[in-house]
Coordinates of C-alpha atoms in Angstrom, one line a residue:
X376 CA 116.1 86.9 63.5
X377 CA 114.1 83.8 64.8
X378 CA 113.4 83.6 68.4
X379 CA 114.1 80.7 70.6
X380 CA 111.1 78.7 72.5
X381 CA 113.4 78.1 75.2
X382 CA 113.3 82.1 75.1
X383 CA 109.6 82.8 74.6
X384 CA 109.4 80.5 77.6
X385 CA 111.1 82.6 80.2
X386 CA 108.9 85.8 79.1
X387 CA 105.2 84.1 78.5
X388 CA 104.3 86.9 81.0
X389 CA 105.5 90.1 78.9
X390 CA 103.9 91.5 76.3
X391 CA 106.0 91.3 72.9
X392 CA 107.0 95.3 73.0
X393 CA 108.8 94.6 76.2
X394 CA 110.3 91.2 74.6
X395 CA 111.4 92.6 71.6
X396 CA 112.6 95.8 73.5
X397 CA 114.8 93.8 75.7
X398 CA 115.7 90.7 73.7
X399 CA 116.2 92.7 69.8
X400 CA 117.9 95.6 68.7
X401 CA 114.1 96.6 67.6
X402 CA 113.5 100.2 69.1
X403 CA 109.8 100.3 70.8
X404 CA 108.3 103.8 71.1
X405 CA 106.3 103.3 74.4
X406 CA 103.9 106.2 75.6
X407 CA 104.5 105.0 79.0
X408 CA 103.6 101.8 80.6
X409 CA 99.5 101.8 79.3
X410 CA 100.2 103.8 76.7
X411 CA 101.4 102.6 72.7
X412 CA 104.1 100.7 72.3
X413 CA 105.3 101.0 68.3
X414 CA 107.8 99.2 66.8
X415 CA 110.2 101.3 64.8
X416 CA 112.3 99.0 62.4
X417 CA 115.5 100.3 60.1
X418 CA 114.8 103.7 61.0
X419 CA 111.1 103.8 59.6
X420 CA 107.7 104.8 61.3
X421 CA 105.1 103.4 63.3
X422 CA 103.3 101.5 60.1
X423 CA 106.2 100.5 58.5
X424 CA 106.8 97.2 59.9
X425 CA 103.8 94.9 59.2
X426 CA 102.4 91.5 61.0
X427 CA 101.9 88.6 60.0
X428 CA 99.7 86.1 61.6
X429 CA 99.4 82.6 59.7
X430 CA 100.7 84.2 57.1
X431 CA 98.0 86.8 57.1
X432 CA 98.5 90.6 57.3
X433 CA 96.9 92.1 60.7
X434 CA 98.2 95.7 60.4
X435 CA 95.0 97.9 61.1
X436 CA 93.8 99.7 58.1
X437 CA 93.0 102.9 60.2
X438 CA 96.3 103.6 61.4
X439 CA 98.6 100.6 59.5
X440 CA 99.9 99.3 62.7
X441 CA 99.5 97.2 65.9
X442 CA 100.2 98.5 69.0
X443 CA 102.4 95.6 70.5
X444 CA 102.0 96.4 73.8
X445 CA 98.2 94.4 73.8
X446 CA 99.8 91.1 72.3
X447 CA 101.2 88.8 75.2
X448 CA 104.1 86.3 74.0
X449 CA 101.9 83.4 76.0
X450 CA 99.5 83.6 72.6
X451 CA 101.9 82.4 70.2
X452 CA 104.0 79.8 69.8
X453 CA 106.5 81.0 67.5
X454 CA 108.3 84.5 66.9
X455 CA 110.5 85.8 64.0
X456 CA 111.5 88.6 62.7
X457 CA 112.2 89.4 59.2
X458 CA 114.0 92.9 58.0
X459 CA 114.2 94.9 54.8
X460 CA 114.0 93.5 51.7
X461 CA 113.5 89.8 52.8
X462 CA 109.9 91.6 53.6
X463 CA 109.1 92.0 49.7
X464 CA 106.2 89.9 49.2
X465 CA 104.2 91.3 52.1
X466 CA 102.9 94.2 50.3
X467 CA 102.4 97.7 52.1
X468 CA 103.8 98.3 55.2
X469 CA 106.6 96.3 55.0
X470 CA 109.2 98.8 54.3
X471 CA 110.8 98.2 57.7
X472 CA 110.3 94.3 58.0
X473 CA 107.7 91.4 59.0
X474 CA 107.2 90.2 62.4
X475 CA 105.7 86.9 62.1
X476 CA 103.8 85.5 64.5
X477 CA 102.6 81.3 64.7
X478 CA 101.0 78.7 66.8
X479 CA 102.5 75.1 66.6
X480 CA 100.1 72.5 68.3
X481 CA 101.8 69.1 68.6
X482 CA 100.1 66.0 66.9
X483 CA 100.5 62.6 68.8
X484 CA 101.1 64.1 72.1
X485 CA 99.7 63.8 75.7
X486 CA 98.3 66.7 77.5
X487 CA 100.8 68.8 77.7
X488 CA 101.5 72.8 79.1
X489 CA 102.5 75.6 81.3
X490 CA 100.2 77.4 83.7
X491 CA 101.8 80.4 85.0
X492 CA 101.1 83.8 87.9
X493 CA 103.2 86.5 88.2
X494 CA 102.8 89.6 90.8
X495 CA 104.5 92.8 91.0
X496 CA 105.4 96.3 91.7
X497 CA 102.7 98.7 91.0
X498 CA 99.8 96.2 91.6
X499 CA 100.7 93.9 88.6
X500 CA 99.5 90.9 88.2
X501 CA 99.5 88.1 85.3
X502 CA 97.9 84.8 84.5
X503 CA 98.7 82.7 81.8
X504 CA 98.2 79.2 80.1
X505 CA 99.1 77.1 77.8
X506 CA 97.6 73.5 77.0
X507 CA 97.7 71.2 74.1
X508 CA 97.0 67.8 73.6
X509 CA 97.4 65.4 70.1
X510 CA 96.3 62.4 68.2
X511 CA 97.4 61.1 65.0
X512 CA 94.7 63.1 63.4
X513 CA 94.3 66.0 65.5
X514 CA 96.8 68.3 67.2
X515 CA 94.9 71.1 69.7
X516 CA 95.9 74.0 71.8
X517 CA 94.5 76.5 74.1
X518 CA 96.4 79.9 75.2
X519 CA 94.8 82.6 78.0
X520 CA 96.3 85.2 79.7
X521 CA 95.1 88.1 81.6
X522 CA 96.8 91.0 83.4
X523 CA 96.0 93.9 85.6
X524 CA 97.7 96.7 87.0
X525 CA 97.8 99.9 88.9
X526 CA 101.3 101.3 87.0
X527 CA 101.1 104.2 89.7
X528 CA 105.2 104.3 89.9
X529 CA 107.1 107.2 90.8
X530 CA 109.3 109.3 88.5
X531 CA 112.2 112.1 89.1
X532 CA 111.1 115.5 86.8
X533 CA 112.7 118.9 88.1
X534 CA 114.7 117.4 91.6
X535 CA 110.8 116.8 92.6
X536 CA 109.4 113.2 93.1
X537 CA 106.1 112.7 91.0
X538 CA 103.5 110.1 90.4
X539 CA 102.2 108.6 87.3
X540 CA 98.4 108.8 87.6
X541 CA 95.3 107.6 85.2
X542 CA 97.7 104.7 84.3
X543 CA 95.6 101.4 85.4
X544 CA 94.9 98.8 82.6
X545 CA 93.5 95.1 82.2
X546 CA 94.2 93.1 79.6
X547 CA 92.3 89.8 78.5
X548 CA 93.2 87.1 75.7
X549 CA 92.0 83.9 75.2
X550 CA 93.3 82.0 71.7
X551 CA 92.3 78.6 70.0
X552 CA 94.6 76.4 67.6
X553 CA 93.4 72.9 65.8
X554 CA 94.9 71.4 62.8
X555 CA 93.2 68.3 61.5
X556 CA 94.8 66.0 59.0
X557 CA 92.8 64.3 56.5
X558 CA 93.1 61.9 53.7
X559 CA 95.6 62.1 50.6
X560 CA 98.1 64.4 52.8
X561 CA 95.8 67.2 53.6
X562 CA 96.0 69.2 56.4
X563 CA 92.5 71.5 57.9
X564 CA 93.5 74.2 60.6
X565 CA 91.7 76.7 62.4
X566 CA 92.9 79.5 64.7
X567 CA 91.4 82.0 67.3
X568 CA 92.3 85.3 69.0
X569 CA 90.0 86.7 71.3
X570 CA 90.9 89.9 73.0
X571 CA 89.8 92.6 75.5
X572 CA 91.5 95.2 76.8
X573 CA 90.9 98.0 78.8
X574 CA 93.4 101.2 79.5
X575 CA 94.2 104.8 81.3
X576 CA 95.7 106.7 78.9
X577 CA 97.7 109.2 81.6
X578 CA 98.7 112.7 80.8
X579 CA 101.8 113.5 79.6
X580 CA 104.1 115.1 82.8
X581 CA 103.4 118.6 81.6
X582 CA 99.8 117.9 81.7
X583 CA 97.8 116.4 84.5
X584 CA 94.4 117.6 82.9
X585 CA 93.9 114.9 79.7
X586 CA 92.7 112.1 81.7
X587 CA 92.5 109.7 78.9
X588 CA 90.9 106.1 78.3
X589 CA 90.7 103.5 75.9
X590 CA 88.7 100.2 75.2
X591 CA 90.0 97.7 72.5
X592 CA 88.3 94.7 71.6
X593 CA 89.4 92.5 68.8
X594 CA 88.6 89.1 67.1
X595 CA 90.8 87.3 64.6
X596 CA 90.1 83.9 63.0
X597 CA 92.5 82.1 60.3
X598 CA 90.9 78.9 58.6
X599 CA 93.8 77.1 56.4
X600 CA 94.1 74.0 54.2
X601 CA 97.1 72.6 52.9
X602 CA 97.9 69.6 50.8
X603 CA 100.7 68.1 49.9
X604 CA 101.8 65.5 47.0
X605 CA 104.7 64.6 45.0
X606 CA 106.3 67.3 43.7
X607 CA 103.3 70.2 44.6
X608 CA 102.4 71.7 48.0
X609 CA 98.8 73.4 47.6
X610 CA 97.9 76.0 50.3
X611 CA 94.9 78.4 51.2
X612 CA 93.9 80.7 54.1
X613 CA 91.0 82.6 54.6
X614 CA 91.5 85.4 57.6
X615 CA 88.4 87.8 59.1
X616 CA 89.5 90.1 61.6
X617 CA 87.5 92.7 63.4
X618 CA 89.0 95.7 65.6
X619 CA 86.6 97.9 68.3
X620 CA 88.6 100.9 69.8
X621 CA 86.7 103.6 71.8
X622 CA 88.9 106.3 73.0
X623 CA 87.5 108.8 75.5
X624 CA 89.3 112.2 77.2
X625 CA 87.7 115.6 78.0
X626 CA 88.1 116.6 74.7
X627 CA 86.5 113.7 72.7
X628 CA 84.5 110.6 72.5
X629 CA 85.4 108.6 69.5
X630 CA 84.5 104.9 68.8
X631 CA 86.2 103.5 65.3
X632 CA 85.6 100.4 64.5
X633 CA 87.2 97.8 61.4
X634 CA 86.5 95.1 59.7
X635 CA 88.9 92.9 57.1
X636 CA 88.5 90.3 54.8
X637 CA 91.4 88.4 53.8
X638 CA 92.5 85.2 51.5
X639 CA 95.2 83.7 49.7
X640 CA 95.7 80.9 47.5
X641 CA 99.7 79.3 47.2
X642 CA 101.0 77.3 45.1
X643 CA 104.6 75.7 45.4
X644 CA 106.6 73.5 43.1
X645 CA 109.7 72.5 41.8
X646 CA 111.2 72.0 38.6
X647 CA 114.9 71.5 37.9
X648 CA 115.0 74.2 35.4
X649 CA 113.6 77.1 37.6
X650 CA 114.1 75.6 40.6
X651 CA 111.6 76.2 44.0
X652 CA 108.6 78.0 42.4
X653 CA 106.1 79.6 44.4
X654 CA 102.5 81.4 43.1
X655 CA 100.2 82.9 45.4
X656 CA 97.2 85.0 45.1
X657 CA 96.5 87.7 48.4
X658 CA 92.9 89.3 48.7
X659 CA 91.9 91.9 51.2
X660 CA 89.0 94.1 51.6
X661 CA 88.4 96.4 54.3
X662 CA 85.9 98.6 56.1
X663 CA 86.3 101.4 58.8
X664 CA 84.3 103.3 60.5
X665 CA 84.9 106.5 62.6
X666 CA 81.5 108.1 62.8
X667 CA 82.9 111.4 64.9
X668 CA 85.7 111.5 61.9
X669 CA 84.1 111.7 59.1
X670 CA 84.5 108.0 58.1
X671 CA 81.6 105.9 57.3
X672 CA 82.1 102.9 55.7
X673 CA 84.8 103.6 54.0
X674 CA 86.3 100.9 51.8
X675 CA 89.4 99.4 49.8
X676 CA 89.6 96.3 48.1
X677 CA 93.0 94.9 46.9
X678 CA 94.3 91.9 44.6
X679 CA 97.9 91.2 44.8
X680 CA 100.0 88.6 42.8
X681 CA 103.2 87.8 43.6
X682 CA 105.8 85.0 42.1
X683 CA 109.2 84.1 44.1
X684 CA 112.0 81.9 42.0
X685 CA 114.6 80.2 44.0
X686 CA 117.2 78.0 42.5
X687 CA 121.2 76.9 43.0
X688 CA 123.2 78.2 40.3
X689 CA 126.6 77.1 39.1
X690 CA 126.6 73.9 40.3
X691 CA 125.4 74.9 43.0
X692 CA 127.6 77.1 44.3
X693 CA 125.4 80.2 44.3
X694 CA 121.5 80.7 45.8
X695 CA 119.7 83.1 44.0
X696 CA 116.3 84.6 44.7
X697 CA 113.8 86.6 43.0
X698 CA 110.3 87.9 44.0
X699 CA 107.9 89.7 42.4
X700 CA 104.1 91.5 43.5
X701 CA 101.9 93.2 42.3
X702 CA 99.1 95.1 43.4
X703 CA 95.9 96.3 42.3
X704 CA 94.0 98.5 44.7
X705 CA 90.8 100.5 44.5
X706 CA 91.2 100.2 40.7
X707 CA 94.8 101.1 40.2
X708 CA 97.9 99.1 39.5
X709 CA 100.7 100.2 41.3
X710 CA 104.5 99.8 40.5
X711 CA 105.4 96.2 41.7
X712 CA 107.5 95.3 44.6
X713 CA 110.7 93.2 43.7
X714 CA 113.5 91.6 45.3
X715 CA 116.5 89.6 44.6
X716 CA 118.9 87.8 46.5
X717 CA 122.1 86.2 45.8
X718 CA 123.7 84.5 49.1
X719 CA 126.9 81.7 49.2
X720 CA 128.0 79.8 51.5
X721 CA 131.8 79.5 52.3
X722 CA 132.0 77.2 55.3
X723 CA 131.5 78.2 57.9
X724 CA 130.4 81.4 56.7
X725 CA 127.5 82.7 54.4
X726 CA 127.0 85.5 52.6
X727 CA 124.4 87.4 50.6
X728 CA 123.4 90.5 49.2
X729 CA 119.8 91.4 49.1
X730 CA 117.7 94.4 46.9
X731 CA 114.4 95.3 47.0
X732 CA 112.1 97.8 46.0
X733 CA 108.3 98.3 48.8
X734 CA 105.9 100.4 49.4
X735 CA 103.3 101.8 52.1
X736 CA 99.2 103.0 50.9
X737 CA 98.2 105.3 52.8
X738 CA 95.9 104.4 55.4
X739 CA 92.5 104.9 56.5
X740 CA 93.2 108.4 59.1
X741 CA 96.0 109.2 57.0
X742 CA 93.0 109.8 53.8
X743 CA 89.8 110.5 56.1
X744 CA 90.0 111.4 59.3
X745 CA 88.6 114.5 60.4
X746 CA 87.7 116.1 64.0
X747 CA 88.5 119.7 65.9
X748 CA 92.4 119.0 65.6
X749 CA 92.9 116.9 62.6
X750 CA 92.3 116.6 59.1
X751 CA 93.1 113.5 56.2
X752 CA 94.0 114.4 52.7
X753 CA 92.7 112.2 50.4
X754 CA 95.1 113.5 47.5
X755 CA 98.0 111.5 49.5
X756 CA 99.9 109.0 47.3
X757 CA 102.1 105.5 48.2
X758 CA 105.5 105.8 49.6
X759 CA 108.1 103.7 48.0
X760 CA 111.7 103.2 48.4
X761 CA 114.6 101.3 47.2
X762 CA 117.1 99.2 50.0
X763 CA 120.0 97.0 49.5
X764 CA 121.6 95.4 52.2
X765 CA 125.1 92.8 52.9
X766 CA 124.8 90.1 55.5
X767 CA 127.4 88.0 56.6
X768 CA 127.1 84.6 58.8
X769 CA 129.5 82.8 61.0
X770 CA 128.1 79.5 62.7
X771 CA 130.6 77.4 65.0
X772 CA 129.0 74.4 66.7
X773 CA 129.8 71.4 68.5
X774 CA 128.2 69.0 71.5
X775 CA 129.8 71.7 74.0
X776 CA 130.2 74.8 72.4
X777 CA 128.4 77.4 69.8
X778 CA 128.9 80.7 68.3
X779 CA 126.4 82.1 65.9
X780 CA 127.3 86.0 64.6
X781 CA 125.2 88.0 62.2
X782 CA 126.7 91.5 60.4
X783 CA 124.2 92.9 58.3
X784 CA 124.9 96.6 56.1
X785 CA 121.8 98.1 54.7
X786 CA 120.8 101.3 53.4
X787 CA 117.2 102.1 52.0
X788 CA 115.9 105.4 50.8
X789 CA 111.7 106.3 51.4
X790 CA 110.3 108.8 48.7
X791 CA 106.9 109.9 49.6
X792 CA 107.6 110.0 53.2
X793 CA 103.7 110.5 54.9
X794 CA 104.5 113.1 57.4
X795 CA 101.5 115.3 59.9
X796 CA 102.4 118.3 60.2
X797 CA 100.5 121.5 62.7
X798 CA 98.9 123.9 59.7
X799 CA 97.6 126.7 61.8
X800 CA 96.1 124.9 64.7
X801 CA 95.0 121.4 62.6
X802 CA 97.0 118.6 62.1
X803 CA 97.1 117.2 58.8
X804 CA 99.7 114.8 56.7
X805 CA 101.4 115.2 53.4
X806 CA 103.9 113.5 51.0
X807 CA 106.5 116.0 51.9
X808 CA 109.9 114.8 52.3
X809 CA 112.5 111.9 51.0
X810 CA 114.1 109.7 53.8
X811 CA 117.7 107.6 53.9
X812 CA 118.0 104.8 56.3
X813 CA 121.2 103.0 56.4
X814 CA 123.5 101.3 59.2
X815 CA 124.4 98.3 60.9
X816 CA 123.4 95.8 62.6
X817 CA 125.1 92.7 64.8
X818 CA 123.4 89.7 66.4
X819 CA 125.1 87.4 68.3
X820 CA 124.3 84.9 70.1
X821 CA 127.5 82.0 72.4
X822 CA 126.7 78.7 74.6
X823 CA 129.2 77.0 76.6
X824 CA 128.9 73.8 78.2
X825 CA 131.6 72.6 81.2
X826 CA 130.5 70.1 84.0
X827 CA 127.1 70.9 85.5
X828 CA 127.3 74.7 84.3
X829 CA 125.8 76.4 81.3
X830 CA 126.6 79.7 80.0
X831 CA 124.6 81.1 77.4
X832 CA 124.9 85.0 76.1
X833 CA 123.5 86.8 73.3
X834 CA 124.0 90.3 72.1
X835 CA 122.3 92.9 70.1
X836 CA 123.7 96.7 68.4
X837 CA 122.1 98.4 66.2
X838 CA 123.6 101.6 64.8
X839 CA 120.9 103.8 62.6
X840 CA 121.3 107.2 60.9
X841 CA 117.4 107.7 59.1
X842 CA 118.2 110.9 58.1
X843 CA 115.5 113.6 55.8
X844 CA 117.4 113.9 52.3
X845 CA 114.7 116.3 50.9
X846 CA 111.7 118.1 51.7
X847 CA 108.9 119.4 49.2
X848 CA 108.3 122.7 47.7
X849 CA 108.0 125.8 50.4
X850 CA 108.7 123.4 53.2
X851 CA 111.9 124.6 55.5
X852 CA 115.0 122.7 54.4
X853 CA 116.7 123.3 57.9
X854 CA 115.9 119.9 58.7
X855 CA 117.6 118.3 55.7
X856 CA 120.5 116.0 57.1
X857 CA 118.6 115.9 60.3
X858 CA 117.8 112.7 62.0
X859 CA 114.1 111.8 62.3
X860 CA 112.4 112.0 66.1
X861 CA 112.5 109.1 67.8
X862 CA 115.0 107.3 65.9
X863 CA 118.1 107.0 68.1
X864 CA 121.5 105.9 66.8
X865 CA 122.7 103.5 68.8
X866 CA 120.4 101.3 70.3
X867 CA 121.1 97.5 71.5
X868 CA 121.4 95.3 74.5
X869 CA 122.2 91.4 75.6
X870 CA 121.4 88.5 77.7
X871 CA 124.4 86.8 79.9
X872 CA 123.1 83.5 81.8
X873 CA 124.3 80.7 84.0
X874 CA 122.9 77.4 84.8
X875 CA 123.9 75.1 87.2
X876 CA 121.8 72.2 87.4
X877 CA 118.3 73.3 88.3
X878 CA 119.5 77.2 89.2
X879 CA 119.7 79.5 87.0
X880 CA 121.0 83.5 87.3
X881 CA 120.3 85.8 83.8
X882 CA 121.3 89.5 83.5
X883 CA 119.6 91.4 80.6
X884 CA 120.8 95.2 79.2
X885 CA 119.1 97.4 77.0
X886 CA 120.5 100.6 76.0
X887 CA 119.5 103.8 73.6
X888 CA 121.6 106.9 73.4
X889 CA 120.2 110.3 73.0
X890 CA 116.4 110.7 71.2
X891 CA 115.7 113.3 69.3
X892 CA 111.8 114.6 69.8
X893 CA 111.5 117.2 66.9
X894 CA 112.4 117.2 62.8
X895 CA 115.3 120.0 63.5
X896 CA 116.9 117.7 66.6
X897 CA 116.8 121.0 68.5
X898 CA 115.2 119.5 71.4
X899 CA 116.2 115.5 72.6
X900 CA 116.1 113.0 75.7
X901 CA 118.3 111.6 77.8
X902 CA 119.9 108.0 76.7
X903 CA 119.5 104.9 79.0
X904 CA 121.2 102.2 80.3
X905 CA 118.5 99.4 81.9
X906 CA 119.4 96.4 83.6
X907 CA 117.2 93.4 85.1
X908 CA 118.3 90.1 87.2
X909 CA 116.3 87.2 87.0
X910 CA 117.3 84.3 89.3
X911 CA 115.4 81.0 88.8
X912 CA 114.6 77.8 90.3
X913 CA 113.4 74.5 89.0
X914 CA 111.8 71.6 91.0
X915 CA 111.7 68.1 89.1
X916 CA 109.1 65.8 89.8
X917 CA 108.8 62.7 86.9
X918 CA 107.4 64.8 83.9
X919 CA 106.6 67.5 85.8
X920 CA 108.3 70.8 86.8
X921 CA 108.0 73.7 88.6
X922 CA 109.2 76.9 88.0
X923 CA 110.3 80.1 90.2
X924 CA 111.1 83.0 89.4
X925 CA 112.1 86.6 90.9
X926 CA 113.2 89.6 88.9
X927 CA 114.7 92.8 89.5
X928 CA 113.9 94.9 87.0
X929 CA 115.8 98.4 85.9
X930 CA 118.3 97.5 88.8
X931 CA 120.5 100.6 88.3
X932 CA 117.0 102.8 88.8
X933 CA 117.3 105.1 85.4
X934 CA 114.8 108.0 86.0
X935 CA 114.1 107.5 81.8
X936 CA 111.9 108.5 79.0
X937 CA 111.2 106.7 75.6
X938 CA 108.6 109.4 74.8
X939 CA 109.3 112.9 75.8
X940 CA 107.3 113.2 79.1
X941 CA 105.9 110.0 79.6
X942 CA 108.0 108.0 82.2
X943 CA 108.8 104.1 82.7
X944 CA 109.1 102.7 86.1
X945 CA 112.2 103.0 87.8
X946 CA 113.2 99.6 90.1
X947 CA 110.6 97.2 90.5
X948 CA 110.6 93.5 91.1
X949 CA 108.0 90.6 90.2
X950 CA 107.8 86.9 91.7
X951 CA 106.6 84.3 89.0
X952 CA 105.5 80.8 89.3
X953 CA 105.4 78.4 86.4
X954 CA 103.9 74.9 86.0
X955 CA 104.9 72.8 83.0
X956 CA 103.9 69.3 82.2

């Protein structure tokens, strides 16, 4: 799933978590407006969706994930979601899929950009900018985002109107991207991303005592080199990522720090007999410090070699892709990740079958974290599983009409699933069960133009059965066959928009059925239907555009939760102004 640049430009004041929740069928497990937002892709957990930035994995080595609520849309130019078996080459943590983030500064352009600001309910404000310029030899872009809010909305619990407390947040992001063309078809790139956020962590609706706060600071840098010759493309990437997290509540005060050094060398060529060949060597070195949790200067080294072959078979009637990746982690070779893909186009239909093996290694928190309430388990082994999927795509397009459909059917088993369990009042992780996730995904887009009107609509729907198929000896079998907690069976949504000249109105709808909150499915929270309306007016003057947006969110005033006892805002509004040049 590749999100269009026009859709991204309409959501520059949002974070990636909100964007994916509204514009895709991906379920976002959100602990309130200022809390953690974790993706669940194809019935998997937080650490099963890899995050790639310029081809380098930026998942946290501490918890294996990345909080999508902290990532603003305005800091990237391109977002693509790659599901399941397609992401086997990205190593640990890509069982559910891989989210790709990228920036694309432009060569040979005058000064261009977008500057905007937004105000909204609950004292929320945001300012952002994306500015760039280019010459024949250089391309430069700057990105900026700031947001703050009290998030002091009300919700209804037990027929009583209550207010969220301790939920204020601030978020600063600065990005810089540079590309330089060198002699002999070579190109250098440099990318920088700094983030500084402060969040008050609201208590659950059943506890008003535990008032926490969290500060997140991170630096991401990537340097790239690319050389294109007659039949060979060479690429090299170096990355350095540092994250500092400070968490505090009435019980604990926990600073933590992680550093990652990553590199990749990539070689791509073509051969008449073998087709397109790609060879990649990846290296990663992680250092983690959590002094209060017995994680002091813990280190991990990874080395991976991957090979990808793409070949047209039977007189170009079939496309065949074979991928294999071998990982060497802490002096241990793992079983290789492999995937195959066979596809055929029968215009206007595209058919494909994919099979893959994926894995996820335990995180530093899984292995070593220790405090009064939790204890890591150094004896954990990696999760692994096989997946299969069938994709059917239909596309029709002319100058005034387009219709795109993608239907996917998948199944995957995950062994040695890591789960944190409460044992005598202390939480500890175990490899204690096997998961079977299977489902159907549909994504459709429709565009129609007539006279001065444009109609654009899209729909995403997910049916996911992610159940426990077996558990380790000594564990209750009552959970076998039950849906995983916080994986809704039905999730989806859609958009419909009408544009007339410089005026547009659009409606976004998203829904989820009931969400089970424990392993035996004995407790659950209600599903929800959410609607948002956006009215936009553009004013054009020469090469400059002024755009004004009015948004009414959760128009049905739904009182809902995504995580139990962490309520989300009811009806609210925002006003946004953009200057585009």
